[in-house]
CSV table of C-alpha atoms and ligand atoms in Angstrom, one decimal:
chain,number,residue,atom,x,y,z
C,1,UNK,CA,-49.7,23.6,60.5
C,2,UNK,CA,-46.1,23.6,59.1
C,3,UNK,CA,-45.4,25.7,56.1
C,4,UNK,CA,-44.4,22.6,54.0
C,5,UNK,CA,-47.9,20.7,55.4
C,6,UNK,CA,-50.1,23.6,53.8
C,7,UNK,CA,-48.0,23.6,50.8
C,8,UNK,CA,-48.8,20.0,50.1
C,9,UNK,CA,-52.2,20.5,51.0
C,10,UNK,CA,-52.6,23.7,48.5
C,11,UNK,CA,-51.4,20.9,45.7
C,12,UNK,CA,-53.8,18.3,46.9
C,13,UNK,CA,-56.7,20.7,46.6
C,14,UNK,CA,-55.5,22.1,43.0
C,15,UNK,CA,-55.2,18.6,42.1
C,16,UNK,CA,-58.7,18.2,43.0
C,17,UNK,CA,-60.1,21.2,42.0
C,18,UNK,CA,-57.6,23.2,40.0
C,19,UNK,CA,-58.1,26.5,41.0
C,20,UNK,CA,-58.2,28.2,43.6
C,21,UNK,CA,-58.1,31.7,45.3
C,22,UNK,CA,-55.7,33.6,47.7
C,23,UNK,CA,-58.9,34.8,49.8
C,24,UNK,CA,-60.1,31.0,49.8
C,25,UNK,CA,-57.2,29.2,51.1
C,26,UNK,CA,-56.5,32.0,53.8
C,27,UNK,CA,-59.3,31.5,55.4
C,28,UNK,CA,-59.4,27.6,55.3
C,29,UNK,CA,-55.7,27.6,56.7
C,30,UNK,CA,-56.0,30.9,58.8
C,31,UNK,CA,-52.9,32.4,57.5
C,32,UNK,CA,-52.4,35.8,56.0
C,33,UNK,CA,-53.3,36.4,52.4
C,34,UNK,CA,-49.3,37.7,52.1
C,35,UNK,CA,-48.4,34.2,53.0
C,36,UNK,CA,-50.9,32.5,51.0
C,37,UNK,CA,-49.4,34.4,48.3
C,38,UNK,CA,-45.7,33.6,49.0
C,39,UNK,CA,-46.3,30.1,49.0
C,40,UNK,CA,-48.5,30.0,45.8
C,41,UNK,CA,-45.0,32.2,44.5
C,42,UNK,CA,-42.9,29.5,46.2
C,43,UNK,CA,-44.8,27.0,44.3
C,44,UNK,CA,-44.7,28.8,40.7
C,45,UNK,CA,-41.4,29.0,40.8
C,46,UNK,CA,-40.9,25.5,41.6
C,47,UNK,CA,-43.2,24.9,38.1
C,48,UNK,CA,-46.1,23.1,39.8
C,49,UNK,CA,-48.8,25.8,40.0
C,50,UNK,CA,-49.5,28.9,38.0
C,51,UNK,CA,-50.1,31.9,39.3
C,52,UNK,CA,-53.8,33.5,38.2
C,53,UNK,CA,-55.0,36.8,39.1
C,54,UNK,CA,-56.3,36.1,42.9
C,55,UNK,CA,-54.9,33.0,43.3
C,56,UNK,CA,-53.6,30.1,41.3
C,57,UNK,CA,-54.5,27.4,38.8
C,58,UNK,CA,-52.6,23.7,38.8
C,59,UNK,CA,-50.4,23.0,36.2
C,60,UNK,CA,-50.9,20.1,34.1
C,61,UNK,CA,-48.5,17.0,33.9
C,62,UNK,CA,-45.2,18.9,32.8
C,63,UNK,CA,-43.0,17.4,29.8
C,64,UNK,CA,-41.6,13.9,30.8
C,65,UNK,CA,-38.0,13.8,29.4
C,66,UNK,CA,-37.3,11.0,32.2
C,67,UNK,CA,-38.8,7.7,32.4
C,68,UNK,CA,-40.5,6.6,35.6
C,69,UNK,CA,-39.4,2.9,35.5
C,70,UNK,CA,-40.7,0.7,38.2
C,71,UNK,CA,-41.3,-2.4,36.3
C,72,UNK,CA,-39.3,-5.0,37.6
C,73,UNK,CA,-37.2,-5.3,34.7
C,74,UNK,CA,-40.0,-6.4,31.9
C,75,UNK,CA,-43.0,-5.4,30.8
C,76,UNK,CA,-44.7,-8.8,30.8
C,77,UNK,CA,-44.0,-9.0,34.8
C,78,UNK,CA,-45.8,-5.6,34.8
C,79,UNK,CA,-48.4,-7.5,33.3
C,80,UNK,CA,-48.6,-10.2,35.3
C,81,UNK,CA,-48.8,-8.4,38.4
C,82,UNK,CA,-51.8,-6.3,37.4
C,83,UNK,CA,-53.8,-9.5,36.3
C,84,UNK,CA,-53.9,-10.7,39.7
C,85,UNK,CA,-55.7,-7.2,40.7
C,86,UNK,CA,-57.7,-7.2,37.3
C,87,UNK,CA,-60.6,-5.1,38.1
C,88,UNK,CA,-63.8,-6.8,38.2
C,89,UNK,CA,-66.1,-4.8,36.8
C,90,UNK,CA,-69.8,-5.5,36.2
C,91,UNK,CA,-71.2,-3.9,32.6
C,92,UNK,CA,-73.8,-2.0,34.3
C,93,UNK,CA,-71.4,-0.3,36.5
C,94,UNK,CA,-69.2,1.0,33.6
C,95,UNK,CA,-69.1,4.3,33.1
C,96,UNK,CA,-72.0,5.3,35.5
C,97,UNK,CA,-69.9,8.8,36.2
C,98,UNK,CA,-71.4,11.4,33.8
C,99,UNK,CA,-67.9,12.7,32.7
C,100,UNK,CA,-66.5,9.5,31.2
C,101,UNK,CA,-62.9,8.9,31.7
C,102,UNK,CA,-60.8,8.2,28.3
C,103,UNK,CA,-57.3,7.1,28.4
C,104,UNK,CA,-55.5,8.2,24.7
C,105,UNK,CA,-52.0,6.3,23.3
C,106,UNK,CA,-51.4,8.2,20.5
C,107,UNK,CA,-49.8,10.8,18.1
C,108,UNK,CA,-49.1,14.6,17.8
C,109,UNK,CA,-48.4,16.0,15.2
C,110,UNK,CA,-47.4,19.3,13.3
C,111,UNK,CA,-49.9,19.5,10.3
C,112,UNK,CA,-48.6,21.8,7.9
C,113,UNK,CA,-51.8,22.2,5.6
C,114,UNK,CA,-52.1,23.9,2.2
C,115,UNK,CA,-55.6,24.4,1.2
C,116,UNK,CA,-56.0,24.1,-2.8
C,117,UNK,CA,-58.6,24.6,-5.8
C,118,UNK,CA,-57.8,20.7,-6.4
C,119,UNK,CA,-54.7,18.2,-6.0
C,120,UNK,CA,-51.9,18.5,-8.0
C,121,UNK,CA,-50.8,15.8,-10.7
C,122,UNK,CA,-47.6,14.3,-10.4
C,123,UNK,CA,-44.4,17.3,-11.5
C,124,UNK,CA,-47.0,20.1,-11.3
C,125,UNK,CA,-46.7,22.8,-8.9
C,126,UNK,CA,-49.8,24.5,-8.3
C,127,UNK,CA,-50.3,27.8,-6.1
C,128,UNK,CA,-52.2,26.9,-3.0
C,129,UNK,CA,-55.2,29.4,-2.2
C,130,UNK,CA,-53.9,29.4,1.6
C,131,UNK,CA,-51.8,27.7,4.3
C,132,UNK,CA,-51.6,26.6,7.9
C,133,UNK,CA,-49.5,25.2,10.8
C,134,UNK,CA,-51.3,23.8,13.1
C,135,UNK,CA,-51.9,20.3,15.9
C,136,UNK,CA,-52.6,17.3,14.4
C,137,UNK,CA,-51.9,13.5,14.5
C,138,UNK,CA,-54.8,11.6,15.0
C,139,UNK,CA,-54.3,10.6,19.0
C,140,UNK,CA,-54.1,14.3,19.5
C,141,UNK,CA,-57.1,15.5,17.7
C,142,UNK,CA,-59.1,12.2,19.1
C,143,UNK,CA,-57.9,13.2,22.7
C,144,UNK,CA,-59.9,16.9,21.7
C,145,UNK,CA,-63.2,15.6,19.9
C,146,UNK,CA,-63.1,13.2,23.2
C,147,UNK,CA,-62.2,16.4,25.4
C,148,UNK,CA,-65.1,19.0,23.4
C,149,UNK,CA,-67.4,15.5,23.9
C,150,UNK,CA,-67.2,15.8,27.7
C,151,UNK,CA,-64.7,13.2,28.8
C,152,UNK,CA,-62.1,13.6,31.3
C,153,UNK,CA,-59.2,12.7,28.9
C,154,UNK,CA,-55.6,11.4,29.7
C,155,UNK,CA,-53.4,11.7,26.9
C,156,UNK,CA,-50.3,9.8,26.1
C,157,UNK,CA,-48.0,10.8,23.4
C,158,UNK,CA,-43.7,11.1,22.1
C,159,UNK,CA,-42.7,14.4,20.6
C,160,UNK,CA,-39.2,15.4,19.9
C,161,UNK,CA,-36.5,18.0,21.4
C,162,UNK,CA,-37.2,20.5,18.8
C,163,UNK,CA,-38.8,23.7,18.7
C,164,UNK,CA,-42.4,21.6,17.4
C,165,UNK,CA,-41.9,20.0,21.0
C,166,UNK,CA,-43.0,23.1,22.4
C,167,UNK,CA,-45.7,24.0,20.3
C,168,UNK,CA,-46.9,20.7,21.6
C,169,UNK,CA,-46.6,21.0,25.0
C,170,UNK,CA,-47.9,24.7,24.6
C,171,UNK,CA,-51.3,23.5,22.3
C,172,UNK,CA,-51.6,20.4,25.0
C,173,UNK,CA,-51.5,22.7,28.1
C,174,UNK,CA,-54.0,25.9,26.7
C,175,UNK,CA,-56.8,22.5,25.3
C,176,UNK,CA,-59.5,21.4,27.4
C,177,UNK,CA,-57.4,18.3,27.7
C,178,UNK,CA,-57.8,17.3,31.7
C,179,UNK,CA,-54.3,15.8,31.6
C,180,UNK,CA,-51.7,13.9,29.3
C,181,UNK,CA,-48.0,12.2,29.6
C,182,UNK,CA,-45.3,14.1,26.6
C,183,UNK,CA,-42.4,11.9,26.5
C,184,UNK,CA,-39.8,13.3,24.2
C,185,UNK,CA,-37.3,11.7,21.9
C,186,UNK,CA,-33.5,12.1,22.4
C,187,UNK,CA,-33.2,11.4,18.3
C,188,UNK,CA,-36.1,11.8,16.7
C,189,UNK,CA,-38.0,14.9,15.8
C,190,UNK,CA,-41.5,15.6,16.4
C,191,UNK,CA,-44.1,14.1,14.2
C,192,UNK,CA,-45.6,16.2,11.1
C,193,UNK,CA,-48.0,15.8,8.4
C,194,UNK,CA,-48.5,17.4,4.9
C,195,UNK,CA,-51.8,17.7,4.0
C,196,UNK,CA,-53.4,19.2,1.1
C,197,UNK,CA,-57.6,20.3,1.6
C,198,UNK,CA,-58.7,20.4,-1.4
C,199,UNK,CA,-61.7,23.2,-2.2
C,200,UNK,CA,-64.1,21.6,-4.3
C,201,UNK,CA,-65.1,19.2,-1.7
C,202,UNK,CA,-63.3,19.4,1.4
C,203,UNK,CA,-61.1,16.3,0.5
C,204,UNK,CA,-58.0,15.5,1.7
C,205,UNK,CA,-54.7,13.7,1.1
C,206,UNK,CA,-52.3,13.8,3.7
C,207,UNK,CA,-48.3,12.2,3.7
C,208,UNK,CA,-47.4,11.8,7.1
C,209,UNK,CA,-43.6,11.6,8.8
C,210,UNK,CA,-44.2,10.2,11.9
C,211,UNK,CA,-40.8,10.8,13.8
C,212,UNK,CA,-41.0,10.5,17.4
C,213,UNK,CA,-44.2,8.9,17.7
C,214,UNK,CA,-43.1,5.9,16.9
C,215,UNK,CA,-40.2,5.4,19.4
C,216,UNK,CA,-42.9,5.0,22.5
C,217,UNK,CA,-40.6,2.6,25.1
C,218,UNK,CA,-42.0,-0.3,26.8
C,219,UNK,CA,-41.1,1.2,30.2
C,220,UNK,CA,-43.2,4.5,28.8
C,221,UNK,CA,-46.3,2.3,28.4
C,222,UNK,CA,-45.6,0.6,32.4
C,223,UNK,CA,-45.7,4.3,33.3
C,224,UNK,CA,-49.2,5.2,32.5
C,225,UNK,CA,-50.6,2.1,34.1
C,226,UNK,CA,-52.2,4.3,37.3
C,227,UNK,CA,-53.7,7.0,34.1
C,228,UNK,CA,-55.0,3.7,32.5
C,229,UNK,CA,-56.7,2.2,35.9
C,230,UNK,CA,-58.3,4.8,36.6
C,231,UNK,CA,-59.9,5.1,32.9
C,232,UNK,CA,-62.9,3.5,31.5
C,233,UNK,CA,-61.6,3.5,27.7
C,234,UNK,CA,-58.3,3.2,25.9
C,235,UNK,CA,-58.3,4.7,22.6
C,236,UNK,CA,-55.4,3.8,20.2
C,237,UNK,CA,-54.3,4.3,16.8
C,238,UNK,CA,-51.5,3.0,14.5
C,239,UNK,CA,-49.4,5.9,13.8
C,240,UNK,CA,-47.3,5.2,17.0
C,241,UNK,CA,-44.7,1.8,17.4
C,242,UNK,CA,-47.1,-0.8,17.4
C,243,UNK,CA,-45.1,-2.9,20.0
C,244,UNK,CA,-46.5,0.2,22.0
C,245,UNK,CA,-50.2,0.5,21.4
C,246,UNK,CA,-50.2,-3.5,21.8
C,247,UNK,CA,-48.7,-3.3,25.0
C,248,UNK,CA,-51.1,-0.4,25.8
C,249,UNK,CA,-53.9,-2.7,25.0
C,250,UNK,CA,-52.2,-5.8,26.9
C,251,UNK,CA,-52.4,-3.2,30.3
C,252,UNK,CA,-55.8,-2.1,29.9
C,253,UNK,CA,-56.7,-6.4,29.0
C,254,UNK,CA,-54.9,-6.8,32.2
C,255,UNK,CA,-56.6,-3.6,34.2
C,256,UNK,CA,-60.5,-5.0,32.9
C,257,UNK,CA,-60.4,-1.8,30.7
C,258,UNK,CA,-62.2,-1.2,27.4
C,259,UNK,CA,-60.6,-1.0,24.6
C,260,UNK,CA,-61.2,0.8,21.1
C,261,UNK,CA,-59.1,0.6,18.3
C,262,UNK,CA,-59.0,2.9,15.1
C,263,UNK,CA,-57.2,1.1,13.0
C,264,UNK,CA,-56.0,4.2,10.8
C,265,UNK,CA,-53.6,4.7,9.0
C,266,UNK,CA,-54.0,1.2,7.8
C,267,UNK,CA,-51.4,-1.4,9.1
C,268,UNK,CA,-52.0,-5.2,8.8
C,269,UNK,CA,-50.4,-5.2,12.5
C,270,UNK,CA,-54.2,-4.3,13.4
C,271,UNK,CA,-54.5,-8.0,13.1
C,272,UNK,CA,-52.5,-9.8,15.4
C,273,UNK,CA,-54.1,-7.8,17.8
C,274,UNK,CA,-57.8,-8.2,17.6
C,275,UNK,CA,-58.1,-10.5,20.8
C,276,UNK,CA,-57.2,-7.3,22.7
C,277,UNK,CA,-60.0,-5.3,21.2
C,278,UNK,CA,-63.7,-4.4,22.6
C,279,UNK,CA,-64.3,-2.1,19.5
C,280,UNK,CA,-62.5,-1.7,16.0
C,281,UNK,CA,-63.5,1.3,13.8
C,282,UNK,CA,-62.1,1.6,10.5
C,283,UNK,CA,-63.5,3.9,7.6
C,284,UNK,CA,-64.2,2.3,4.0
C,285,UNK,CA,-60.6,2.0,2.7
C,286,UNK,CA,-59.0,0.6,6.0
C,287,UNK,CA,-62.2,-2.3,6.1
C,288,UNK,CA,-61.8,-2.9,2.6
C,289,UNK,CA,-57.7,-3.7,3.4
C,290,UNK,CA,-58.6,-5.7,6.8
C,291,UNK,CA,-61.4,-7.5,5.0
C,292,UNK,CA,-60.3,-8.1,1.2
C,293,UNK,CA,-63.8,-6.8,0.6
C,294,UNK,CA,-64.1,-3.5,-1.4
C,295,UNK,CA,-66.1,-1.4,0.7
C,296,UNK,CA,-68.7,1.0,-1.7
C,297,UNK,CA,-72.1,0.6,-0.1
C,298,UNK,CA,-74.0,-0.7,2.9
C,299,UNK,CA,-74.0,-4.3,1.6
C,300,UNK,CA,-70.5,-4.2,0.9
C,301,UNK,CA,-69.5,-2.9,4.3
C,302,UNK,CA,-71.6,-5.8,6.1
C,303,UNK,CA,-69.7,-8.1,4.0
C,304,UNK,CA,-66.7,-6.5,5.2
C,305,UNK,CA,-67.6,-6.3,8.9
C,306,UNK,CA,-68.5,-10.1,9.2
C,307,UNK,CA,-65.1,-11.0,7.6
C,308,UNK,CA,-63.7,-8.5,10.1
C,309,UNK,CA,-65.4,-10.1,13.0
C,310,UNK,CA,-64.2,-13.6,11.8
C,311,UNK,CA,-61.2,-12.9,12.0
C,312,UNK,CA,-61.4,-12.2,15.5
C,313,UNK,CA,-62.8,-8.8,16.3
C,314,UNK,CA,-65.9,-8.5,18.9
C,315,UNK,CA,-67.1,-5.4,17.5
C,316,UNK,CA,-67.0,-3.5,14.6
C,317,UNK,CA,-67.9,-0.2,13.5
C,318,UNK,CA,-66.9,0.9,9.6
C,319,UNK,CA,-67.0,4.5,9.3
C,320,UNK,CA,-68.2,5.3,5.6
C,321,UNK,CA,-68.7,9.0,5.6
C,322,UNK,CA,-71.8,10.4,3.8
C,323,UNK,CA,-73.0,6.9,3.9
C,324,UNK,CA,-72.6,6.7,7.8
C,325,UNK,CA,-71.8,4.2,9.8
C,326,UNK,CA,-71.9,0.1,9.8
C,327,UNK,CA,-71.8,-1.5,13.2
C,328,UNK,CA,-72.0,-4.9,13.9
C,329,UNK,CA,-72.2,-6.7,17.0
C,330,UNK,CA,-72.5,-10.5,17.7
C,331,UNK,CA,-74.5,-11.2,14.5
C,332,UNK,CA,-76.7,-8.0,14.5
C,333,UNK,CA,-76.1,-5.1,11.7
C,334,UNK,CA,-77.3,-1.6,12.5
C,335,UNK,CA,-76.4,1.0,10.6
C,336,UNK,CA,-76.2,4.9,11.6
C,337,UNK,CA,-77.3,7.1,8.6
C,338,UNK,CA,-74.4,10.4,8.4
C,339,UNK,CA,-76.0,13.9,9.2
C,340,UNK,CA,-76.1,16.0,6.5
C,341,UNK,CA,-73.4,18.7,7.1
C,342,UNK,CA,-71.4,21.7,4.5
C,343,UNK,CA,-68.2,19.9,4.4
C,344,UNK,CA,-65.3,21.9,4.3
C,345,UNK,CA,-62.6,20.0,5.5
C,346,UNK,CA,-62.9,16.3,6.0
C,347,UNK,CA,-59.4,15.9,8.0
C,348,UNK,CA,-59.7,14.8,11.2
C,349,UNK,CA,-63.4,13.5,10.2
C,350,UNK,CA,-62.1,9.9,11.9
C,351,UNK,CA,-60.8,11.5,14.3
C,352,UNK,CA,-63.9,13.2,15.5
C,353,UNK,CA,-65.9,10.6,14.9
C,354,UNK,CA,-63.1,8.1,17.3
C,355,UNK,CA,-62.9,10.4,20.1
C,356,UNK,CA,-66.6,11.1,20.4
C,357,UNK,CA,-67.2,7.6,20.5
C,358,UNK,CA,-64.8,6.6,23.1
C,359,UNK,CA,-66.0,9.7,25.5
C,360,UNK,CA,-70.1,8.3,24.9
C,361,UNK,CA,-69.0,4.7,25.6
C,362,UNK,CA,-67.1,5.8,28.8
C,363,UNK,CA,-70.3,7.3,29.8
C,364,UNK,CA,-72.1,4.2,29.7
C,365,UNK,CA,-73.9,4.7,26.2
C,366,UNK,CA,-74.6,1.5,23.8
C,367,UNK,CA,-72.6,1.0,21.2
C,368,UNK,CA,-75.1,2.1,18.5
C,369,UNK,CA,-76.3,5.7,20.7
C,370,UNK,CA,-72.3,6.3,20.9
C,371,UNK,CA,-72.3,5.9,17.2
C,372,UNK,CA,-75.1,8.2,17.1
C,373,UNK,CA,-73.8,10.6,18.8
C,374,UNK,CA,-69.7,10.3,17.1
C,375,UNK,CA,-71.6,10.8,13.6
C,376,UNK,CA,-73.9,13.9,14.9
C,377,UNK,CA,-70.0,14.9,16.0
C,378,UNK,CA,-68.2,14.1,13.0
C,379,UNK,CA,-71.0,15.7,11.0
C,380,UNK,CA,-70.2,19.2,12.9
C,381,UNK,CA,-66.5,18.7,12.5
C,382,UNK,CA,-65.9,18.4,9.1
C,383,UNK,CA,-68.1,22.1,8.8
C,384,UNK,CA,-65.1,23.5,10.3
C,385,UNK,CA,-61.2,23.8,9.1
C,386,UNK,CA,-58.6,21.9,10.6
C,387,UNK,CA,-58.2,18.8,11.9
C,388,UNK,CA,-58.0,19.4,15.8
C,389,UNK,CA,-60.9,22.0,15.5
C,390,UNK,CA,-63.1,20.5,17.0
C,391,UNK,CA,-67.2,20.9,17.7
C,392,UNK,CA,-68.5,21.6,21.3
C,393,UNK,CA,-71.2,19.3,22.9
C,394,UNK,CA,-74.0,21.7,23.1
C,395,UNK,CA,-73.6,21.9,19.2
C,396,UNK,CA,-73.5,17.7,18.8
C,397,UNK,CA,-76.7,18.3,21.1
C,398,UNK,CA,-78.5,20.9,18.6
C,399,UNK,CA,-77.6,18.6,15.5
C,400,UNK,CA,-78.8,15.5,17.2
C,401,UNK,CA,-82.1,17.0,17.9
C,402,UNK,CA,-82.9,18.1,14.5
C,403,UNK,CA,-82.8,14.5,13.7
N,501,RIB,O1,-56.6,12.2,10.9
N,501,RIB,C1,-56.0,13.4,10.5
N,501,RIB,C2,-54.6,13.5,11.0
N,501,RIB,O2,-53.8,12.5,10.4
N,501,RIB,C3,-53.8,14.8,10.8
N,501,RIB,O3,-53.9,15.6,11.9
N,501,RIB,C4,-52.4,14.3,10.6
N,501,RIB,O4,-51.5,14.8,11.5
N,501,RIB,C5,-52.4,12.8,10.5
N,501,RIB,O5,-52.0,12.2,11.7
């Protein structure tokens, strides 16, 4: 075998597997373990695997400052084409893998928290009791409650070119996030947040700038069209452009993919898109906007979800918190009651509560056992401070069985 053949070959299996050792691929390709170990060199340096001690793990998709066009010129051609291959996928047959797969079109952000005995008023300044920098934006932490929930998540997202861009890439590569797609912004810095936790109850209020996150390009949506096939979910947002997460939800339409929306923070975009939606989840405030119905108990939030659902959405799930969760499908109400949990910090609460779903539905579960399952997460995420920290399955397990 040539030397460039077993090269490619040493990518294809870290592609597959990820890691392997010196002593391992020797022996498969009957070479020296010197010259297993100058081409795993010869390959580090080139940035596509990292060297581990004994061998070598694969690098995940590197920052994508170029655009990989191949779209014939417009997106909706890109479109047409993959409706003729639509995939035709039975309902049974979704998700039958045990490790879901969950494509994620959304934000990163740097959250730069203060945590505080309560809010400030207007003109006050108020000394805050501590303070953090740290991942946020809600596609991010949603791609790691999907990640901690056992899904095999590719994640989509637009930072800057500044030293946050980094911190990104850096916080992206060390998750248990299988893969994602960082396209950076020429002009616009990376996305932050300001968020003050308050400590009486865990509450939050948060102003976000959202920067690069909102420049996603048409062409950068055509690109992850092979990520997206190959998913059973897309999970979207509004804090990117939302000619971007509606053409994201246009290619999974066209690729027979489900999609679940989070309609947070609110945006009354949410509705021109509802055709393209399998399942919208908003929390109280965002249902009470979409719906003109204030949303304060479980009567309420019915009310809200059938207005929701006439206006075009096929399922809807409002997220209320200690109060739980309101789903309604076709013209049938359940409603999930919240697990009682010691809330520290409530940001990211959606978040937890959106990626968890997504990674139970890509596993095949009902819409009401995913909702099960996305509340026993929640509940375990809002225990713990910040918004990306979040619980691991095993624990989501524990909590569900003391129910
Ligand atoms: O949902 C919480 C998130 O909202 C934070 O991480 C912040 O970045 C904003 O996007």
């Amino acid at each position: 075998m040539f030397l460039e053949e077993r090269r490619n070959n040493i990518l294809d299996y870290l592609d597959k597997y990820e890691r392997v050792s010196v002593a391992y691929l020797a022996t498969s390709f009957a070479v020296t373990k010197e010259t297993i170990r100058s081409d795993l060199n010869v390959l580090a340096q080139l940035g596509l695997v990292q060297r581990c001690h004994g061998g070598a793990i694969v690098i995940r998709r590197s920052l994508q400052a170029k655009l990989i066009t191949e779209t014939d010129g417009t997106f909706e051609v890109l479109l047409r084409r993959l409706e003729s291959q639509k995939r035709k996928v039975q309902e049974p047959e979704r998700g039958k893998n045990m490790r879901g797969k969950v494509c994620i079109l959304g934000s990163f952000n740097v959250d730069i928290v203060a945590r505080v005995a309560r809010f400030p008023k207007g003109g006050e300044s108020l000394l805050a009791l501590g303070s953090t920098l740290g991942p946020g934006g809600k596609g991010a932490n949603q791609a790691m409650a999907a990640s901690r929930a056992g899904a095999q998540v590719h994640f989509v997202s637009k930072v800057g070119k500044d030293q946050f861009s980094q911190f990104a890439f850096d916080h992206l590569s060390a998750s248990e996030i299988h893969s994602f797609t960082l396209y950076q912004s020429e002009t616009e810095p990376t996305g932050n947040a300001i968020i003050y936790v308050s400590q009486q109850d865990g509450e939050n209020m948060i102003a976000i700038y959202s920067g690069a996150n909102k420049t996603i390009t048409d062409e950068e949506v055509a690109a992850i069209a092979p990520e997206l096939a190959g998913a059973e979910v897309l999970l979207v947002q509004l804090e990117n452009n939302f000619n971007a997460t509606l053409n994201a939800m246009k290619l999974a339409n066209a690729l027979g993919i489900r999609v679940i929306l989070n309609p947070a923070p609110y945006s009354a975009d949410a509705l021109q898109c509802l055709e393209y939606v399998d399942v919208i989840t908003p929390n109280e405030t965002e249902a009470s906007l979409l719906s003109g119905v204030e949303v304060t108990d479980l009567n309420s939030a019915k009310e809200a979800a059938q207005r929701i659902a006439a206006l075009g959405a096929r399922r809807v799930i409002i997220t209320m918190g200690a109060r739980g969760a309101m789903i309604l499908e076709g013209s049938q109400f359940q409603h999930i009651p919240a697990f009682p949990a010691l809330s520290v910090d409530t940001t990211g609460a959606g978040d937890a509560f959106n990626g968890a779903f997504a990674a139970a539905i890509a596993t095949g579960q009902t819409i009401a056992q995913a909702a099960t399952y996305a509340a026993a997460f929640a509940s375990l995420a809002v225990e713990r401070e910040g918004a990306s920290n979040m619980p691991q399955h095993q624990q989501v397990v524990a909590r569900l069985s003391q129910r």
